[in-house]
Structures are given as C-alpha cells and as structure tokens.
PDB file of C-alpha atoms in Angstrom:
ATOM      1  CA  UNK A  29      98.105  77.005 182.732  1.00  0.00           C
ATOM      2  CA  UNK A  30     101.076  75.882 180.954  1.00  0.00           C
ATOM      3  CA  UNK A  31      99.903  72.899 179.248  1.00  0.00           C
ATOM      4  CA  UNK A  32      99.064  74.679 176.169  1.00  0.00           C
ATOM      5  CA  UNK A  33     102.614  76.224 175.934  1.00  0.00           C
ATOM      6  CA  UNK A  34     104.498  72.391 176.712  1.00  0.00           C
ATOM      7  CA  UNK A  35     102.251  70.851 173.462  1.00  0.00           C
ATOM      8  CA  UNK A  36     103.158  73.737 171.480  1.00  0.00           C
ATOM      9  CA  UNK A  37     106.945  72.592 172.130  1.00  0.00           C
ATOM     10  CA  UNK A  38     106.121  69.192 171.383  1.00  0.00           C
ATOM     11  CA  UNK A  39     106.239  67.219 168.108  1.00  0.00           C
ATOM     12  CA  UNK A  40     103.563  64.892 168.775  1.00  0.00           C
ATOM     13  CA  UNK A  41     100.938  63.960 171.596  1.00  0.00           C
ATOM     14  CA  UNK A  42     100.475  60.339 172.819  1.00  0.00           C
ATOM     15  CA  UNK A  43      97.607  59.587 174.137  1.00  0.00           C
ATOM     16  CA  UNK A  44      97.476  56.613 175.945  1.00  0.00           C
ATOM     17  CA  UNK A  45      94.385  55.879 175.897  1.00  0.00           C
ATOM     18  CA  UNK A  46      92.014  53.676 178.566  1.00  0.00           C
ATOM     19  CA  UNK A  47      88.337  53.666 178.897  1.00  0.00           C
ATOM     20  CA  UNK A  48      88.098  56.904 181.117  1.00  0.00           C
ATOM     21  CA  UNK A  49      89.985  58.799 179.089  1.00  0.00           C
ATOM     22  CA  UNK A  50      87.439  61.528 177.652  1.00  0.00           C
ATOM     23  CA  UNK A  51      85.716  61.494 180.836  1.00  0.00           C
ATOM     24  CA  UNK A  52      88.664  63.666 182.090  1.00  0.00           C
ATOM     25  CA  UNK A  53      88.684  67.101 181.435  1.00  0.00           C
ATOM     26  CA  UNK A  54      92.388  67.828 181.622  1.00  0.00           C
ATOM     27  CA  UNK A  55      92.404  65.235 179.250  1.00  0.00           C
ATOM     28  CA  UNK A  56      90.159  66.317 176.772  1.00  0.00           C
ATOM     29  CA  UNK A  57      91.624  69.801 177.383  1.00  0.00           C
ATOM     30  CA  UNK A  58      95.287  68.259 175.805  1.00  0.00           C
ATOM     31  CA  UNK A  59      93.760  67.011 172.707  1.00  0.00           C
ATOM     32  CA  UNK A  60      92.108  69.874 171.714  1.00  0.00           C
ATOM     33  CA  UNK A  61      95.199  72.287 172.110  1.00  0.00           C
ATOM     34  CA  UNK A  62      97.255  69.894 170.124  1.00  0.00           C
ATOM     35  CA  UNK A  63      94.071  69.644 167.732  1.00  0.00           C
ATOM     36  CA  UNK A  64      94.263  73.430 167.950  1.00  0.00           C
ATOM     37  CA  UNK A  65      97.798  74.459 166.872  1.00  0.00           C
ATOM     38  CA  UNK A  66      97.924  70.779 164.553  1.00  0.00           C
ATOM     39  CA  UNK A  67     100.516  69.045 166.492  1.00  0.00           C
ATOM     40  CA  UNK A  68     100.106  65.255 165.677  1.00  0.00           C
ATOM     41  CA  UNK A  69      98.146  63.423 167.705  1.00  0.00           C
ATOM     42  CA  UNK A  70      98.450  59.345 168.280  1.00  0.00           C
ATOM     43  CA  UNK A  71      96.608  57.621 170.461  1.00  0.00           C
ATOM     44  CA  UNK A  72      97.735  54.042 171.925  1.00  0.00           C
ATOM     45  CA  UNK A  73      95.368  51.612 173.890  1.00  0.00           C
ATOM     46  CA  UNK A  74      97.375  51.219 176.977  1.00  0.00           C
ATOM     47  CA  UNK A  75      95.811  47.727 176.767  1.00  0.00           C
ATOM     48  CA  UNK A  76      98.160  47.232 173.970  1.00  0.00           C
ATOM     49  CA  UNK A  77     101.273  46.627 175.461  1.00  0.00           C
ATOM     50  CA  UNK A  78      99.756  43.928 178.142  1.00  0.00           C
ATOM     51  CA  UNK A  79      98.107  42.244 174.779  1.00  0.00           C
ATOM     52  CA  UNK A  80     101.909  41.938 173.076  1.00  0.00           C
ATOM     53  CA  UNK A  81     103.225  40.841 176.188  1.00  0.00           C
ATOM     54  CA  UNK A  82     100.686  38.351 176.721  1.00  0.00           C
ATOM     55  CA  UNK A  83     101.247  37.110 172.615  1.00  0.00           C
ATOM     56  CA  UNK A  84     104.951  36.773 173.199  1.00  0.00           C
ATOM     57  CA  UNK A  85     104.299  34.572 176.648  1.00  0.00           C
ATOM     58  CA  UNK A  86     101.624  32.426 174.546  1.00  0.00           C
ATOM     59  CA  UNK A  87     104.851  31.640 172.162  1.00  0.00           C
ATOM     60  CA  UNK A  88     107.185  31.021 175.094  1.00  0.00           C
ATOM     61  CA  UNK A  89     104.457  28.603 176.394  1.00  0.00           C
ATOM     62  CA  UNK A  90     104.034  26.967 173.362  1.00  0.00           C
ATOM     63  CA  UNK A  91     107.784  26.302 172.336  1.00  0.00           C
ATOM     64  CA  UNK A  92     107.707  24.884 176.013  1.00  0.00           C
ATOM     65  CA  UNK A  93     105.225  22.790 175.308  1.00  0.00           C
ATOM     66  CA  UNK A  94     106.458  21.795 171.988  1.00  0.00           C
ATOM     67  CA  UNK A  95     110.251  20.826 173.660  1.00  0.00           C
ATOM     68  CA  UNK A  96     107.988  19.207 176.507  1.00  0.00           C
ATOM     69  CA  UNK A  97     105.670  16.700 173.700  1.00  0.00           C
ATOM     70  CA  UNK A  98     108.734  16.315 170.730  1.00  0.00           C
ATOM     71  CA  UNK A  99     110.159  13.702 172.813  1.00  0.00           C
ATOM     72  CA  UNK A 100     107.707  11.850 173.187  1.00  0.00           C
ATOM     73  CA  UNK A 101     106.437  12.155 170.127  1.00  0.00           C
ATOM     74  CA  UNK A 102     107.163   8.754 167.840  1.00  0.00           C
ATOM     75  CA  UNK A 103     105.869  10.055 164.706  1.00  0.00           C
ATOM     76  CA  UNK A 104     107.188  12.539 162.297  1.00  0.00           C
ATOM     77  CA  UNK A 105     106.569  15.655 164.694  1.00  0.00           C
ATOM     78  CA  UNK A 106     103.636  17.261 163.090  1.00  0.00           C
ATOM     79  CA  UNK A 107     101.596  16.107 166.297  1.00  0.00           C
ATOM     80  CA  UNK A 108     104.046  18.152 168.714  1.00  0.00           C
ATOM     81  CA  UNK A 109     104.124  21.263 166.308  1.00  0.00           C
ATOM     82  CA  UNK A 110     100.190  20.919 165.764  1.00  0.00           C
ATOM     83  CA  UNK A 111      99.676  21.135 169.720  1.00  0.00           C
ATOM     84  CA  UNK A 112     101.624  23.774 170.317  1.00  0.00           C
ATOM     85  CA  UNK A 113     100.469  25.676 167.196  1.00  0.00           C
ATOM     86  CA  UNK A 114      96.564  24.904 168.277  1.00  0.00           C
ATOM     87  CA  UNK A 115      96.967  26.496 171.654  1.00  0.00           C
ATOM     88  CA  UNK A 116      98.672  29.604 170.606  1.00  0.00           C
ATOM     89  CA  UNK A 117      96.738  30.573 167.334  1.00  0.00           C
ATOM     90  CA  UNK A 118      93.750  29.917 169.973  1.00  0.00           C
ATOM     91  CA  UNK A 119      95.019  32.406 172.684  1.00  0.00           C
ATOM     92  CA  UNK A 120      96.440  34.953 169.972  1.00  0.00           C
ATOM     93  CA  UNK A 121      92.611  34.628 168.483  1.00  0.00           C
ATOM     94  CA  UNK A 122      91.219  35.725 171.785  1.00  0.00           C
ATOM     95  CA  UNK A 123      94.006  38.547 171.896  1.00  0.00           C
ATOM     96  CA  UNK A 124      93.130  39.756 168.607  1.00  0.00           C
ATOM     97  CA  UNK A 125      89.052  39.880 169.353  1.00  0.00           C
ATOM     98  CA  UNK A 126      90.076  41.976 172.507  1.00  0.00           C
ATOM     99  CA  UNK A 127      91.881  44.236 170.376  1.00  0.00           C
ATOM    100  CA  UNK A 128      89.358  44.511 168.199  1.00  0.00           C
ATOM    101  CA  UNK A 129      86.803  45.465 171.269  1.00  0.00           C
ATOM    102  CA  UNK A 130      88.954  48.225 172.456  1.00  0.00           C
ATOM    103  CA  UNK A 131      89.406  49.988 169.058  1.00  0.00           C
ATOM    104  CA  UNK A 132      85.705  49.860 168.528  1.00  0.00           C
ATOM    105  CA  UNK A 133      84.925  51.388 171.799  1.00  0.00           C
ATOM    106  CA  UNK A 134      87.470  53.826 171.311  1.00  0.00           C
ATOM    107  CA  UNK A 135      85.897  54.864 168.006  1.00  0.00           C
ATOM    108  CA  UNK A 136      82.705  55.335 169.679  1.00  0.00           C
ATOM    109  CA  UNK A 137      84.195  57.484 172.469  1.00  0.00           C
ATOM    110  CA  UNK A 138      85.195  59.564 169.794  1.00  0.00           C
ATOM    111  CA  UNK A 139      81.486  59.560 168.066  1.00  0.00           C
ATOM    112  CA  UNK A 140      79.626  60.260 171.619  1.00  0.00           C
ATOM    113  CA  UNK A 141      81.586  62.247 173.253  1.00  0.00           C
ATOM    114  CA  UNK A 142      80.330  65.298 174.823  1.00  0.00           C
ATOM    115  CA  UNK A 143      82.838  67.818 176.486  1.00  0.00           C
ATOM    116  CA  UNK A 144      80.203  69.077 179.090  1.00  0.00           C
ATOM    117  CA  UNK A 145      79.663  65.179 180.409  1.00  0.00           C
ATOM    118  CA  UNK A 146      83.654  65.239 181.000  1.00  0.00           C
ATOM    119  CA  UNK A 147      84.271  64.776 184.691  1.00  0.00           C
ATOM    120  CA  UNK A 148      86.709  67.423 187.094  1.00  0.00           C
ATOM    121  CA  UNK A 149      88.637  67.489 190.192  1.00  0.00           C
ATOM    122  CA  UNK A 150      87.903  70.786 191.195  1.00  0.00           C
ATOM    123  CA  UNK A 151      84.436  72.159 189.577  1.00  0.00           C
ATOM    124  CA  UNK A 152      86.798  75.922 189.331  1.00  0.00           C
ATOM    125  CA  UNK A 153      88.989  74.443 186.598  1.00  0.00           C
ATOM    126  CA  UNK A 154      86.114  74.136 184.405  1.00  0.00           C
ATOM    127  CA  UNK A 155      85.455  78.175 184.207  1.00  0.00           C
ATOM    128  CA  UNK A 156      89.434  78.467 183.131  1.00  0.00           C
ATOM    129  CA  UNK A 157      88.959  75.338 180.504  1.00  0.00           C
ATOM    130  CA  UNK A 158      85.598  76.444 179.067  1.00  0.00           C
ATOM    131  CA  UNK A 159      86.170  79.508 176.626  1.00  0.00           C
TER     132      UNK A 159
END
C-alpha cells in the first residue's frame, strides 16, 4: 500500500531485471506506478554484473598466463601476447553473445507480456492491484 507513495519520492527506479521478472505482480505493479507519475525507469540485467566480473577474471587469467609463457618464450614475445590475447578475446566473445541473449529476451518480455499471466503470492493482492 505504500509502494506507490516510496516511487513517488524516488528519482529513478532500477529494475534489476532476471528472467522472472514480469511474471511477478508486485513487480509489474512498480513499473507501472513509476511509468504512471514518469519517474525514470532503468532496468539492469542482474546477469550483468557476474558477466563484468567474469571479463575482468578472463584478463587476470590471461596476464597470468602471459607472465607464465614470456619466459619461456625465445622469440620476440608476440607468441606469449598472442596466447593470452586468443583465450581472452575468445571468452569475452562468449560473454558478449550471452549479453546479447539476455537483452533480446528481455525485449521480448517487454513485447509479450501480459499483466493477467503475472503470477501472485496471495490470489487477494490481485483485487487491490487490478483497478
């Protein structure tokens, strides 16, 4: 009952978003009340964060890897750079095209989604959402 009157106090509403998201109500409920009195809204992928995390570990890895070959390496250090640089453009490729996924089936949450497929706790909140 008082979510309406805590978004009107806010600047902006974060969504951070997963792939249940619009299947909550209360959720759903949020966005349109911020919708409704034009607060910003952003939404995030929470998937995000562990995709960042998991780009800057592919780097640590690689400069590992790269003080690990250099050594050894009796040429002119291209080969040591190249391995390194082969791995992590690889794994930061397979970051991106996960990315990617999660955008596009955000987008067509957004297309499909139907308010009266959202799912509740308690089927009473739905008479006090519904208008």
């Amino acid at each position: 009952s008082n979510i309406p009157a805590f978004i009107r106090a806010s600047q902006e509403l974060l969504v951070l978003w997963d792939e249940n998201y619009f299947s909550r109500l209360w959720c759903v409920y949020e966005l349109a009340v911020a919708q409704s009195v034009r607060i910003p809204i952003r939404v995030l992928p929470m998937h995000v964060y562990v995709l960042v995390a998991l780009g800057q570990l592919y780097w640590v890895a690689a400069g590992m890897g790269y003080l690990l070959v250099t050594p050894w390496d009796l040429g002119s250090g291209h080969f040591g750079t190249l391995t390194a640089g082969i791995l992590v453009f690889a794994l930061q490729a397979h970051a991106g095209c996960r990315l990617a996924r999660l955008y596009e089936k955000l987008q067509d949450q957004f297309e499909s989604f139907d308010v009266r497929g959202a799912a509740i706790s308690y089927e009473s909140d739905r008479s006090s959402i519904y208008v």
